[in-house]
CSV table of C-alpha atoms in Angstrom, one decimal:
chain,number,residue,atom,x,y,z
K,1,ALA,CA,8.9,-10.9,10.8
K,2,GLN,CA,8.2,-10.1,7.2
K,3,SER,CA,10.0,-7.3,5.3
K,4,VAL,CA,10.5,-6.0,1.8
K,5,THR,CA,13.5,-4.3,0.3
K,6,GLN,CA,13.3,-2.4,-2.9
K,7,LEU,CA,16.7,-1.6,-4.3
K,8,GLY,CA,16.8,2.0,-5.6
K,9,SER,CA,14.4,4.7,-4.7
K,10,HIS,CA,14.7,6.1,-8.2
K,11,VAL,CA,15.2,4.4,-11.5
K,12,SER,CA,15.5,6.3,-14.8
K,13,VAL,CA,15.2,4.6,-18.2
K,14,SER,CA,14.9,5.8,-21.8
K,15,GLU,CA,11.7,5.2,-23.7
K,16,GLY,CA,11.9,1.8,-25.3
K,17,ALA,CA,14.5,0.5,-22.9
K,18,LEU,CA,14.2,-2.4,-20.5
K,19,VAL,CA,12.6,-1.7,-17.1
K,20,LEU,CA,13.9,-3.7,-14.1
K,21,LEU,CA,12.8,-2.9,-10.6
K,22,ARG,CA,14.2,-5.0,-7.8
K,23,CYS,CA,12.5,-6.4,-4.8
K,24,ASN,CA,13.7,-8.8,-2.2
K,25,TYR,CA,11.6,-10.0,0.7
K,26,SER,CA,11.9,-12.0,3.9
K,27,SER,CA,9.2,-14.3,5.1
K,28,SER,CA,9.2,-17.3,7.4
K,29,VAL,CA,6.4,-18.9,5.5
K,30,PRO,CA,5.5,-19.2,1.8
K,31,PRO,CA,4.5,-15.7,0.8
K,32,TYR,CA,2.0,-14.0,-1.5
K,33,LEU,CA,3.9,-11.4,-3.4
K,34,PHE,CA,2.5,-8.3,-5.1
K,35,TRP,CA,3.5,-5.3,-7.2
K,36,TYR,CA,1.4,-2.2,-6.9
K,37,VAL,CA,1.7,1.0,-9.0
K,38,GLN,CA,0.7,4.6,-8.0
K,39,TYR,CA,0.2,7.2,-10.6
K,40,PRO,CA,0.2,10.9,-9.6
K,41,ASN,CA,-2.8,11.9,-7.5
K,42,GLN,CA,-4.2,8.3,-7.5
K,43,GLY,CA,-4.4,5.4,-5.1
K,44,LEU,CA,-2.3,2.3,-5.4
K,45,GLN,CA,-3.5,-0.3,-7.9
K,46,LEU,CA,-2.5,-3.8,-8.3
K,47,LEU,CA,-0.1,-4.5,-11.2
K,48,LEU,CA,0.4,-8.3,-10.6
K,49,LYS,CA,0.6,-10.9,-7.9
K,50,TYR,CA,2.1,-14.3,-7.2
K,51,THR,CA,0.1,-16.7,-5.0
K,52,THR,CA,0.9,-20.2,-6.1
K,53,GLY,CA,1.7,-22.1,-9.2
K,54,ALA,CA,3.7,-20.6,-12.1
K,55,THR,CA,6.6,-18.5,-10.8
K,56,LEU,CA,6.5,-16.1,-13.8
K,57,VAL,CA,3.6,-13.8,-13.4
K,58,LYS,CA,2.2,-11.5,-16.0
K,59,GLY,CA,0.4,-8.3,-15.1
K,60,ILE,CA,-1.2,-5.3,-16.7
K,61,ASN,CA,0.5,-3.0,-19.2
K,62,GLY,CA,3.1,-5.5,-20.2
K,63,PHE,CA,4.8,-5.9,-16.8
K,64,GLU,CA,5.8,-9.3,-15.4
K,65,ALA,CA,7.7,-10.6,-12.4
K,66,GLU,CA,9.4,-13.8,-11.5
K,67,PHE,CA,9.2,-15.4,-8.0
K,68,LYS,CA,12.6,-16.9,-7.2
K,69,LYS,CA,12.4,-18.6,-3.8
K,70,SER,CA,16.1,-19.4,-3.7
K,71,GLU,CA,17.0,-15.7,-4.1
K,72,THR,CA,13.9,-14.4,-2.1
K,73,SER,CA,13.3,-12.1,-5.0
K,74,PHE,CA,10.4,-10.8,-7.0
K,75,HIS,CA,11.8,-8.4,-9.5
K,76,LEU,CA,9.5,-6.5,-11.9
K,77,THR,CA,10.4,-6.2,-15.6
K,78,LYS,CA,9.0,-4.8,-18.7
K,79,PRO,CA,10.8,-5.2,-22.1
K,80,SER,CA,10.1,-1.7,-23.4
K,81,ALA,CA,9.4,1.3,-21.3
K,82,HIS,CA,6.7,3.7,-22.3
K,83,MET,CA,6.3,7.3,-21.1
K,84,SER,CA,3.0,6.3,-19.4
K,85,ASP,CA,4.9,3.9,-17.2
K,86,ALA,CA,6.3,6.8,-15.2
K,87,ALA,CA,5.0,6.2,-11.7
K,88,GLU,CA,5.9,4.9,-8.3
K,89,TYR,CA,6.0,1.1,-7.8
K,90,PHE,CA,5.7,-0.8,-4.6
K,91,CYS,CA,6.6,-4.4,-3.9
K,92,ALA,CA,4.6,-6.1,-1.1
K,93,VAL,CA,4.5,-9.4,0.7
K,94,ARG,CA,1.8,-11.2,2.7
K,95,ASN,CA,1.9,-14.5,4.5
K,96,THR,CA,-0.3,-17.2,3.1
K,97,GLY,CA,-3.2,-17.5,5.6
K,98,GLY,CA,-2.5,-14.0,7.0
K,99,PHE,CA,-4.0,-10.6,6.3
K,100,LYS,CA,-1.3,-8.1,6.9
K,101,THR,CA,0.4,-6.9,3.7
K,102,ILE,CA,3.9,-5.4,4.2
K,103,PHE,CA,5.1,-2.8,1.6
K,104,GLY,CA,8.5,-1.7,0.5
K,105,ALA,CA,9.6,1.9,0.4
K,106,GLY,CA,8.8,2.2,-3.3
K,107,THR,CA,10.7,2.9,-6.5
K,108,ARG,CA,9.9,5.9,-8.6
K,109,LEU,CA,10.4,5.2,-12.3
K,110,PHE,CA,11.3,8.0,-14.7
K,111,VAL,CA,11.0,7.5,-18.4
K,112,LYS,CA,13.0,9.8,-20.7
K,113,ALA,CA,12.0,10.6,-24.2
M,1,GLU,CA,-18.9,-0.1,-8.6
M,2,ALA,CA,-17.6,2.7,-6.4
M,3,GLY,CA,-14.0,2.4,-5.3
M,4,VAL,CA,-12.5,3.2,-1.9
M,5,THR,CA,-13.1,6.8,-1.0
M,6,GLN,CA,-11.3,8.9,1.6
M,7,PHE,CA,-12.0,12.2,3.1
M,8,PRO,CA,-10.5,14.8,3.4
M,9,SER,CA,-7.9,14.6,0.6
M,10,HIS,CA,-5.8,17.2,2.4
M,11,SER,CA,-5.8,18.5,5.9
M,12,VAL,CA,-3.5,21.1,7.5
M,13,ILE,CA,-3.7,21.5,11.3
M,14,GLU,CA,-1.7,22.9,14.1
M,15,LYS,CA,0.1,20.7,16.6
M,16,GLY,CA,-2.2,19.8,19.4
M,17,GLN,CA,-5.4,19.9,17.3
M,18,THR,CA,-7.6,17.0,16.4
M,19,VAL,CA,-8.2,15.5,13.0
M,20,THR,CA,-10.6,12.8,11.9
M,21,LEU,CA,-10.0,10.9,8.6
M,22,ARG,CA,-12.8,8.9,7.0
M,23,CYS,CA,-12.7,5.9,4.7
M,24,ASP,CA,-15.6,4.3,2.8
M,25,PRO,CA,-14.6,0.9,1.6
M,26,ILE,CA,-15.9,-0.9,-1.4
M,27,SER,CA,-19.4,-2.2,-0.6
M,28,GLY,CA,-19.3,-5.8,0.6
M,29,HIS,CA,-15.6,-5.8,1.6
M,30,ASP,CA,-15.3,-7.1,5.1
M,31,ASN,CA,-11.6,-6.2,5.5
M,32,LEU,CA,-10.5,-2.7,5.9
M,33,TYR,CA,-7.0,-1.5,6.5
M,34,TRP,CA,-5.3,1.7,7.4
M,35,TYR,CA,-1.7,2.5,6.3
M,36,ARG,CA,0.5,5.5,6.6
M,37,ARG,CA,3.4,6.8,4.4
M,38,VAL,CA,5.7,9.3,5.9
M,39,MET,CA,8.1,11.4,3.7
M,40,GLY,CA,8.7,8.9,0.9
M,41,LYS,CA,9.4,6.0,3.2
M,42,GLU,CA,7.6,2.6,3.2
M,43,ILE,CA,3.9,2.3,3.4
M,44,LYS,CA,3.4,1.2,7.0
M,45,PHE,CA,0.6,-0.9,8.2
M,46,LEU,CA,-1.5,0.6,11.0
M,47,LEU,CA,-4.4,-1.7,11.6
M,48,HIS,CA,-6.9,-4.1,10.1
M,49,PHE,CA,-10.7,-4.4,10.7
M,50,VAL,CA,-12.8,-7.4,9.9
M,51,LYS,CA,-16.3,-6.0,9.7
M,52,GLU,CA,-16.5,-3.9,12.9
M,53,SER,CA,-13.8,-5.8,14.9
M,54,LYS,CA,-10.2,-4.8,15.1
M,55,GLN,CA,-8.3,-7.9,13.9
M,56,ASP,CA,-4.8,-6.4,14.2
M,57,GLU,CA,-3.8,-3.0,15.5
M,58,SER,CA,-0.1,-3.8,16.0
M,59,GLY,CA,0.9,-0.9,13.7
M,60,MET,CA,-0.9,1.9,15.6
M,61,PRO,CA,1.9,4.3,16.7
M,62,ASN,CA,0.4,5.2,20.1
M,63,ASN,CA,-2.8,6.0,22.0
M,64,ARG,CA,-3.2,9.3,20.3
M,65,PHE,CA,-4.6,7.3,17.3
M,66,LEU,CA,-8.1,5.9,17.5
M,67,ALA,CA,-9.7,3.9,14.7
M,68,GLU,CA,-13.4,2.9,14.6
M,69,ARG,CA,-15.6,1.0,12.2
M,70,THR,CA,-19.1,1.2,13.6
M,71,GLY,CA,-21.5,-1.1,11.9
M,72,GLY,CA,-18.8,-2.6,9.8
M,73,THR,CA,-19.1,-0.1,7.0
M,74,TYR,CA,-17.1,3.1,6.9
M,75,SER,CA,-14.1,3.7,9.2
M,76,THR,CA,-12.7,6.8,10.9
M,77,LEU,CA,-9.1,7.4,12.1
M,78,LYS,CA,-8.8,10.1,14.7
M,79,VAL,CA,-5.5,11.7,15.8
M,80,GLN,CA,-5.8,13.6,19.1
M,81,PRO,CA,-3.7,15.6,19.8
M,82,ALA,CA,-1.8,15.7,16.6
M,83,GLU,CA,2.0,15.9,16.7
M,84,LEU,CA,4.5,17.0,14.0
M,85,GLU,CA,5.6,13.5,13.3
M,86,ASP,CA,2.0,12.5,12.4
M,87,SER,CA,2.3,14.3,9.1
M,88,GLY,CA,2.1,11.9,6.1
M,89,VAL,CA,-0.3,10.3,3.8
M,90,TYR,CA,-2.9,8.0,5.3
M,91,PHE,CA,-4.2,5.3,3.0
M,92,CYS,CA,-7.2,3.2,3.4
M,93,ALA,CA,-7.6,-0.1,1.6
M,94,SER,CA,-10.3,-2.8,1.5
M,95,SER,CA,-10.5,-6.4,0.4
M,96,GLY,CA,-12.8,-9.3,0.5
M,97,GLY,CA,-16.1,-9.9,-1.1
M,98,ALA,CA,-17.0,-12.9,-3.2
M,99,SER,CA,-13.5,-13.6,-4.3
M,100,ASN,CA,-10.8,-12.6,-1.8
M,101,THR,CA,-7.6,-13.0,-3.7
M,102,GLY,CA,-5.6,-10.9,-1.3
M,103,GLU,CA,-5.6,-7.9,-3.5
M,104,LEU,CA,-6.0,-4.6,-1.7
M,105,PHE,CA,-8.1,-1.8,-3.2
M,106,PHE,CA,-6.8,1.6,-2.2
M,107,GLY,CA,-8.3,5.0,-1.8
M,108,GLU,CA,-6.4,8.0,-3.0
M,109,GLY,CA,-5.1,8.8,0.5
M,110,SER,CA,-5.6,11.7,3.0
M,111,ARG,CA,-2.5,13.9,3.2
M,112,LEU,CA,-2.1,15.3,6.7
M,113,THR,CA,0.2,18.1,7.5
M,114,VAL,CA,0.8,19.1,11.1
M,115,LEU,CA,2.4,22.5,11.7
């Protein structure tokens, strides 16, 4: 069965500092991997995804994530945090050829001025 | 293009009452999903429609939950009778169309509180 573990329910960084949100997954077949973001009072929206090919994936708003098969990880990073990045971030996995997307518990990012 | 819309945005009901949540997916999306998030935990899969057919309903908690998608357009999720543990945010998402890249498009969610 697939599962997603996000380390840390809350992460706090200073504006301009590196953002690192951790995600580990388990999947018996090659996965599709996603990061979604939820801003207050909004639905989730896709930040970036990995399907095949290059393992370093770039998304919107300067975020990127690297698929590391050997570590079963898909950590999300951004070199310099901005106040507008404060939101909740969800890592998700889906089997290639499947339709069910499994989500992690989410990590709320706080950005301090 | 209109996004996924959900109604109501908030619902407060008493234990034992019935609530019906509605989801209008993006036009042309054959895949429609229901998810639920309870008290800051993970977003849990409930079920998946392909057009009007239930493709996977393995996440439905019990037979108090009934989902329909008549005509393959909008979907409803009815909880009858509601219990305290049904409280949470119910998300609807859709995918598909001309380029199905696996991305889910979410509504803003329906927050259900059962007292």
